[in-house]
Amino acid sequence: MSIAVFSDIHGNLEALEAILKDIHKKRRQIKEIYFLGDAVTFGPDSSACLKLLKKHDVKCVIGNHEQRFIKYCKTIAEMTVGGIKHKEYIYHSLDNEDIEFIKSMPLERTLDFKGYKLYFAHYSYDDKGVLSEDMDVFREDVLDKLFKKSDCDVVFYGHIHARKLYIRSGQKSYFNLGSSGCAKGDITNYTIFDVGRSVEGNFDIYRVQVKFNRAKFEKKMHLANMPEKEFFGTKFFGIDFKKGDV
């Protein structure tokens, strides 16, 4: 039995649906599903993404974008006017069930898995439990500092949208899984992790790529009334709004 992990869906319901559908095809092989935060903002379906994660009993940790709705962070004051309007729009698209679900999300989770202790978080956080907004480089000394409090063998995290893996023998290994929602084509992905399938005691980690309904997602983005949709849609999803509705 293996586990499935992914992160940073950012309101892309079509990508999330494709991931969960593919995971459930492999249900006999996959023991549990972990989501590393940031189901909300940027895309048009924050509420629907939260509800789908809850429906499928995905083990979530809170992301910085969810945390902004329930815990004040100084970065809110530093956001642009457009960014604040976008955040407010997304907040008002959520219902009480969504907010309660966000409040139930822990900062971190752990799992004892085949002799290894796994750690899941969106990113590092301070002594007050506020998630960091930094985008530090993927470097050994930085990672050891960021996650020094976590007693584990493997750290899974998201936040930084570029996927990078750092495997170390006898020390913490770091798996930054990137963003599964901020895709600029019609392919999303999730990660399957296991121990000892190939060589006993070794990690077996690989990315599963899945096609999602890009045309449907783009059409929703074009029709949405979200503030800053052109900026976020172009930057994070590669949408060309000059083409008009699709």
mmCIF file of C-alpha atoms in Angstrom:
data_model
loop_
_atom_site.group_PDB
_atom_site.id
_atom_site.type_symbol
_atom_site.label_atom_id
_atom_site.label_comp_id
_atom_site.label_asym_id
_atom_site.label_seq_id
_atom_site.Cartn_x
_atom_site.Cartn_y
_atom_site.Cartn_z
ATOM 1 C CA MET A 1 0.000 0.000 0.000
ATOM 2 C CA SER A 2 1.246 3.486 -0.901
ATOM 3 C CA ILE A 3 0.114 7.047 -0.213
ATOM 4 C CA ALA A 4 -0.878 9.839 -2.605
ATOM 5 C CA VAL A 5 0.138 13.449 -1.962
ATOM 6 C CA PHE A 6 -0.478 16.707 -3.814
ATOM 7 C CA SER A 7 -0.669 20.430 -3.109
ATOM 8 C CA ASP A 8 -1.783 23.916 -4.181
ATOM 9 C CA ILE A 9 -4.936 23.315 -6.219
ATOM 10 C CA HIS A 10 -5.836 27.031 -6.050
ATOM 11 C CA GLY A 11 -9.467 26.859 -7.146
ATOM 12 C CA ASN A 12 -8.860 24.542 -10.120
ATOM 13 C CA LEU A 13 -11.760 22.122 -9.644
ATOM 14 C CA GLU A 14 -11.183 20.346 -12.945
ATOM 15 C CA ALA A 15 -7.618 19.444 -11.955
ATOM 16 C CA LEU A 16 -8.764 18.263 -8.518
ATOM 17 C CA GLU A 17 -11.522 16.104 -10.002
ATOM 18 C CA ALA A 18 -9.060 14.493 -12.410
ATOM 19 C CA ILE A 19 -6.579 13.741 -9.613
ATOM 20 C CA LEU A 20 -9.140 12.180 -7.291
ATOM 21 C CA LYS A 21 -10.664 10.149 -10.118
ATOM 22 C CA ASP A 22 -7.268 8.744 -11.037
ATOM 23 C CA ILE A 23 -6.378 8.021 -7.397
ATOM 24 C CA HIS A 24 -9.609 6.138 -6.846
ATOM 25 C CA LYS A 25 -8.851 3.979 -9.872
ATOM 26 C CA LYS A 26 -5.778 2.856 -7.911
ATOM 27 C CA ARG A 27 -7.613 2.679 -4.580
ATOM 28 C CA ARG A 28 -6.404 -0.832 -3.721
ATOM 29 C CA GLN A 29 -2.827 0.396 -4.022
ATOM 30 C CA ILE A 30 -3.220 3.724 -2.205
ATOM 31 C CA LYS A 31 -3.756 3.710 1.557
ATOM 32 C CA GLU A 32 -4.355 7.413 2.218
ATOM 33 C CA ILE A 33 -4.522 10.764 0.378
ATOM 34 C CA TYR A 34 -2.797 13.893 1.695
ATOM 35 C CA PHE A 35 -3.327 17.455 0.474
ATOM 36 C CA LEU A 36 -0.738 20.062 1.476
ATOM 37 C CA GLY A 37 -2.871 23.206 1.467
ATOM 38 C CA ASP A 38 -3.939 26.133 -0.712
ATOM 39 C CA ALA A 39 -7.148 24.787 -2.173
ATOM 40 C CA VAL A 40 -8.390 28.372 -2.499
ATOM 41 C CA THR A 41 -7.822 31.620 -4.464
ATOM 42 C CA PHE A 42 -6.645 32.373 -8.021
ATOM 43 C CA GLY A 43 -9.068 29.916 -9.679
ATOM 44 C CA PRO A 44 -12.894 30.136 -9.863
ATOM 45 C CA ASP A 45 -13.888 27.200 -7.620
ATOM 46 C CA SER A 46 -12.442 27.621 -4.126
ATOM 47 C CA SER A 47 -15.602 26.478 -2.327
ATOM 48 C CA ALA A 48 -16.149 23.493 -4.614
ATOM 49 C CA CYS A 49 -12.537 22.384 -4.140
ATOM 50 C CA LEU A 50 -12.859 22.505 -0.348
ATOM 51 C CA LYS A 51 -16.102 20.519 -0.469
ATOM 52 C CA LEU A 52 -14.615 17.877 -2.750
ATOM 53 C CA LEU A 53 -11.568 17.404 -0.525
ATOM 54 C CA LYS A 54 -13.868 16.986 2.463
ATOM 55 C CA LYS A 55 -16.192 14.608 0.608
ATOM 56 C CA HIS A 56 -13.315 12.306 -0.275
ATOM 57 C CA ASP A 57 -11.911 12.401 3.262
ATOM 58 C CA VAL A 58 -8.580 13.748 2.039
ATOM 59 C CA LYS A 59 -6.208 14.436 4.920
ATOM 60 C CA CYS A 60 -5.531 18.161 4.556
ATOM 61 C CA VAL A 61 -3.181 20.609 6.188
ATOM 62 C CA ILE A 62 -3.892 24.319 6.071
ATOM 63 C CA GLY A 63 -2.192 26.524 3.502
ATOM 64 C CA ASN A 64 -1.310 30.185 3.843
ATOM 65 C CA HIS A 65 -4.191 31.149 1.544
ATOM 66 C CA GLU A 66 -6.712 29.331 3.744
ATOM 67 C CA GLN A 67 -5.104 30.677 6.895
ATOM 68 C CA ARG A 68 -5.616 34.269 5.761
ATOM 69 C CA PHE A 69 -9.370 33.717 6.124
ATOM 70 C CA ILE A 70 -9.198 32.699 9.795
ATOM 71 C CA LYS A 71 -5.974 34.203 11.193
ATOM 72 C CA TYR A 72 -4.577 37.680 10.696
ATOM 73 C CA CYS A 73 -1.198 37.825 9.002
ATOM 74 C CA LYS A 74 0.817 41.005 8.455
ATOM 75 C CA THR A 75 1.126 40.154 4.758
ATOM 76 C CA ILE A 76 -2.563 41.001 4.334
ATOM 77 C CA ALA A 77 -1.734 44.644 5.050
ATOM 78 C CA GLU A 78 1.053 44.458 2.463
ATOM 79 C CA MET A 79 -1.191 43.157 -0.337
ATOM 80 C CA THR A 80 -2.177 45.333 -3.284
ATOM 81 C CA VAL A 81 -5.686 46.771 -3.432
ATOM 82 C CA GLY A 82 -6.493 44.292 -6.186
ATOM 83 C CA GLY A 83 -5.113 41.404 -4.155
ATOM 84 C CA ILE A 84 -7.245 42.379 -1.156
ATOM 85 C CA LYS A 85 -10.354 42.646 -3.354
ATOM 86 C CA HIS A 86 -9.620 39.208 -4.790
ATOM 87 C CA LYS A 87 -9.211 37.758 -1.299
ATOM 88 C CA GLU A 88 -12.476 39.346 -0.154
ATOM 89 C CA TYR A 89 -14.297 37.989 -3.212
ATOM 90 C CA ILE A 90 -13.060 34.467 -2.507
ATOM 91 C CA TYR A 91 -13.936 34.763 1.183
ATOM 92 C CA HIS A 92 -17.524 35.732 0.357
ATOM 93 C CA SER A 93 -17.780 32.787 -2.049
ATOM 94 C CA LEU A 94 -17.257 30.400 0.875
ATOM 95 C CA ASP A 95 -20.043 29.225 3.171
ATOM 96 C CA ASN A 96 -19.988 28.331 6.864
ATOM 97 C CA GLU A 97 -19.198 24.697 6.068
ATOM 98 C CA ASP A 98 -16.104 25.777 4.128
ATOM 99 C CA ILE A 99 -14.888 28.034 6.935
ATOM 100 C CA GLU A 100 -15.395 25.314 9.545
ATOM 101 C CA PHE A 101 -13.507 22.873 7.339
ATOM 102 C CA ILE A 102 -10.624 25.343 7.068
ATOM 103 C CA LYS A 103 -10.623 25.803 10.842
ATOM 104 C CA SER A 104 -10.350 22.028 11.264
ATOM 105 C CA MET A 105 -7.197 21.825 9.138
ATOM 106 C CA PRO A 106 -4.032 21.354 11.213
ATOM 107 C CA LEU A 107 -0.723 23.032 10.465
ATOM 108 C CA GLU A 108 0.956 19.661 10.150
ATOM 109 C CA ARG A 109 0.333 15.934 10.085
ATOM 110 C CA THR A 110 2.575 12.950 10.674
ATOM 111 C CA LEU A 111 2.349 9.323 9.630
ATOM 112 C CA ASP A 112 4.395 6.302 10.675
ATOM 113 C CA PHE A 113 4.734 4.456 7.393
ATOM 114 C CA LYS A 114 6.708 1.246 6.891
ATOM 115 C CA GLY A 115 9.420 2.197 9.371
ATOM 116 C CA TYR A 116 9.627 5.864 8.382
ATOM 117 C CA LYS A 117 8.070 8.916 10.004
ATOM 118 C CA LEU A 118 6.496 11.154 7.396
ATOM 119 C CA TYR A 119 5.708 14.830 7.959
ATOM 120 C CA PHE A 120 3.162 16.835 5.937
ATOM 121 C CA ALA A 121 2.837 20.646 5.986
ATOM 122 C CA HIS A 122 2.146 23.461 3.580
ATOM 123 C CA TYR A 123 5.366 25.191 4.607
ATOM 124 C CA SER A 124 7.196 26.318 7.734
ATOM 125 C CA TYR A 125 5.445 28.423 10.381
ATOM 126 C CA ASP A 126 6.439 30.645 13.299
ATOM 127 C CA ASP A 127 5.895 30.263 17.047
ATOM 128 C CA LYS A 128 2.431 31.829 16.710
ATOM 129 C CA GLY A 129 1.398 29.272 14.132
ATOM 130 C CA VAL A 130 1.468 31.708 11.195
ATOM 131 C CA LEU A 131 2.632 30.115 7.973
ATOM 132 C CA SER A 132 5.602 31.712 6.286
ATOM 133 C CA GLU A 133 5.016 33.649 3.077
ATOM 134 C CA ASP A 134 8.670 33.409 2.081
ATOM 135 C CA MET A 135 9.756 31.554 -1.031
ATOM 136 C CA ASP A 136 13.191 30.372 0.071
ATOM 137 C CA VAL A 137 15.545 28.591 -2.260
ATOM 138 C CA PHE A 138 15.629 24.808 -2.316
ATOM 139 C CA ARG A 139 18.907 24.375 -0.442
ATOM 140 C CA GLU A 140 20.063 21.959 2.272
ATOM 141 C CA ASP A 141 20.883 24.505 4.968
ATOM 142 C CA VAL A 142 17.695 26.503 4.365
ATOM 143 C CA LEU A 143 15.469 23.422 4.498
ATOM 144 C CA ASP A 144 17.098 22.153 7.686
ATOM 145 C CA LYS A 145 16.438 25.532 9.288
ATOM 146 C CA LEU A 146 12.842 25.774 8.076
ATOM 147 C CA PHE A 147 11.875 22.315 9.269
ATOM 148 C CA LYS A 148 14.192 21.887 12.248
ATOM 149 C CA LYS A 149 11.212 21.427 14.609
ATOM 150 C CA SER A 150 9.829 18.458 12.705
ATOM 151 C CA ASP A 151 10.922 15.068 14.050
ATOM 152 C CA CYS A 152 10.703 12.939 10.936
ATOM 153 C CA ASP A 153 12.513 11.157 8.150
ATOM 154 C CA VAL A 154 10.668 12.721 5.217
ATOM 155 C CA VAL A 155 9.125 16.197 4.817
ATOM 156 C CA PHE A 156 6.367 16.729 2.249
ATOM 157 C CA TYR A 157 5.481 20.348 1.571
ATOM 158 C CA GLY A 158 3.980 22.668 -1.041
ATOM 159 C CA HIS A 159 3.763 26.496 -1.213
ATOM 160 C CA ILE A 160 6.617 26.878 -3.707
ATOM 161 C CA HIS A 161 5.012 25.882 -6.992
ATOM 162 C CA ALA A 162 8.070 24.312 -8.630
ATOM 163 C CA ARG A 163 8.477 20.598 -7.854
ATOM 164 C CA LYS A 164 11.854 19.597 -6.370
ATOM 165 C CA LEU A 165 12.981 16.487 -4.486
ATOM 166 C CA TYR A 166 15.944 16.200 -2.134
ATOM 167 C CA ILE A 167 16.698 12.673 -0.897
ATOM 168 C CA ARG A 168 19.352 12.163 1.808
ATOM 169 C CA SER A 169 20.465 8.903 3.360
ATOM 170 C CA GLY A 170 20.280 8.947 7.162
ATOM 171 C CA GLN A 171 18.944 12.515 7.287
ATOM 172 C CA LYS A 172 15.662 14.267 6.516
ATOM 173 C CA SER A 173 14.607 14.090 2.908
ATOM 174 C CA TYR A 174 12.573 16.944 1.454
ATOM 175 C CA PHE A 175 9.853 16.641 -1.174
ATOM 176 C CA ASN A 176 8.456 19.913 -2.474
ATOM 177 C CA LEU A 177 5.583 18.732 -4.635
ATOM 178 C CA GLY A 178 4.858 21.976 -6.458
ATOM 179 C CA SER A 179 1.362 23.038 -7.529
ATOM 180 C CA SER A 180 -1.184 20.615 -8.968
ATOM 181 C CA GLY A 181 -3.671 23.386 -9.754
ATOM 182 C CA CYS A 182 -1.499 26.069 -11.325
ATOM 183 C CA ALA A 183 -1.046 24.230 -14.594
ATOM 184 C CA LYS A 184 -0.408 26.113 -17.829
ATOM 185 C CA GLY A 185 -1.557 23.230 -20.004
ATOM 186 C CA ASP A 186 -4.111 20.441 -19.657
ATOM 187 C CA ILE A 187 -1.934 18.188 -17.470
ATOM 188 C CA THR A 188 -1.998 18.104 -13.679
ATOM 189 C CA ASN A 189 -0.191 15.713 -11.355
ATOM 190 C CA TYR A 190 0.003 14.070 -7.960
ATOM 191 C CA THR A 191 2.705 12.048 -6.224
ATOM 192 C CA ILE A 192 2.708 8.425 -5.111
ATOM 193 C CA PHE A 193 5.107 7.518 -2.309
ATOM 194 C CA ASP A 194 6.051 4.088 -1.021
ATOM 195 C CA VAL A 195 8.923 2.359 0.748
ATOM 196 C CA GLY A 196 10.659 -0.808 -0.350
ATOM 197 C CA ARG A 197 8.739 -1.527 -3.539
ATOM 198 C CA SER A 198 11.817 -1.327 -5.761
ATOM 199 C CA VAL A 199 14.622 -1.900 -3.243
ATOM 200 C CA GLU A 200 13.808 -2.760 0.361
ATOM 201 C CA GLY A 201 14.177 0.245 2.644
ATOM 202 C CA ASN A 202 14.500 2.718 -0.235
ATOM 203 C CA PHE A 203 11.993 5.434 -1.133
ATOM 204 C CA ASP A 204 9.859 4.894 -4.182
ATOM 205 C CA ILE A 205 8.448 8.263 -5.221
ATOM 206 C CA TYR A 206 7.055 9.183 -8.606
ATOM 207 C CA ARG A 207 4.797 11.728 -10.243
ATOM 208 C CA VAL A 208 1.544 10.640 -11.875
ATOM 209 C CA GLN A 209 0.425 12.958 -14.662
ATOM 210 C CA VAL A 210 -3.293 13.254 -15.391
ATOM 211 C CA LYS A 211 -5.168 15.133 -18.102
ATOM 212 C CA PHE A 212 -7.942 17.475 -16.956
ATOM 213 C CA ASN A 213 -10.657 19.479 -18.720
ATOM 214 C CA ARG A 214 -8.643 22.606 -19.480
ATOM 215 C CA ALA A 215 -11.288 24.076 -21.798
ATOM 216 C CA LYS A 216 -13.941 23.951 -19.062
ATOM 217 C CA PHE A 217 -11.570 25.530 -16.558
ATOM 218 C CA GLU A 218 -10.594 28.340 -18.930
ATOM 219 C CA LYS A 219 -14.227 29.070 -19.758
ATOM 220 C CA LYS A 220 -15.005 29.462 -16.050
ATOM 221 C CA MET A 221 -12.084 31.840 -15.669
ATOM 222 C CA HIS A 222 -13.273 33.974 -18.577
ATOM 223 C CA LEU A 223 -16.826 34.131 -17.191
ATOM 224 C CA ALA A 224 -15.870 34.716 -13.554
ATOM 225 C CA ASN A 225 -16.342 38.112 -11.938
ATOM 226 C CA MET A 226 -13.267 37.712 -9.747
ATOM 227 C CA PRO A 227 -11.145 40.796 -9.154
ATOM 228 C CA GLU A 228 -7.660 40.421 -10.634
ATOM 229 C CA LYS A 229 -8.661 37.333 -12.616
ATOM 230 C CA GLU A 230 -6.607 38.466 -15.616
ATOM 231 C CA PHE A 231 -3.485 38.914 -13.524
ATOM 232 C CA PHE A 232 -3.783 35.634 -11.605
ATOM 233 C CA GLY A 233 -5.129 33.730 -14.600
ATOM 234 C CA THR A 234 -2.198 34.764 -16.759
ATOM 235 C CA LYS A 235 0.497 34.386 -14.099
ATOM 236 C CA PHE A 236 -0.570 31.082 -12.552
ATOM 237 C CA PHE A 237 -2.570 29.339 -15.290
ATOM 238 C CA GLY A 238 -1.152 30.780 -18.507
ATOM 239 C CA ILE A 239 -4.548 31.933 -19.784
ATOM 240 C CA ASP A 240 -4.654 34.376 -22.710
ATOM 241 C CA PHE A 241 -7.603 36.659 -21.965
ATOM 242 C CA LYS A 242 -7.161 38.495 -25.236
ATOM 243 C CA LYS A 243 -8.771 35.539 -26.989
ATOM 244 C CA GLY A 244 -12.068 36.205 -25.224
ATOM 245 C CA ASP A 245 -14.425 33.529 -23.933
ATOM 246 C CA VAL A 246 -13.635 29.971 -24.967
#
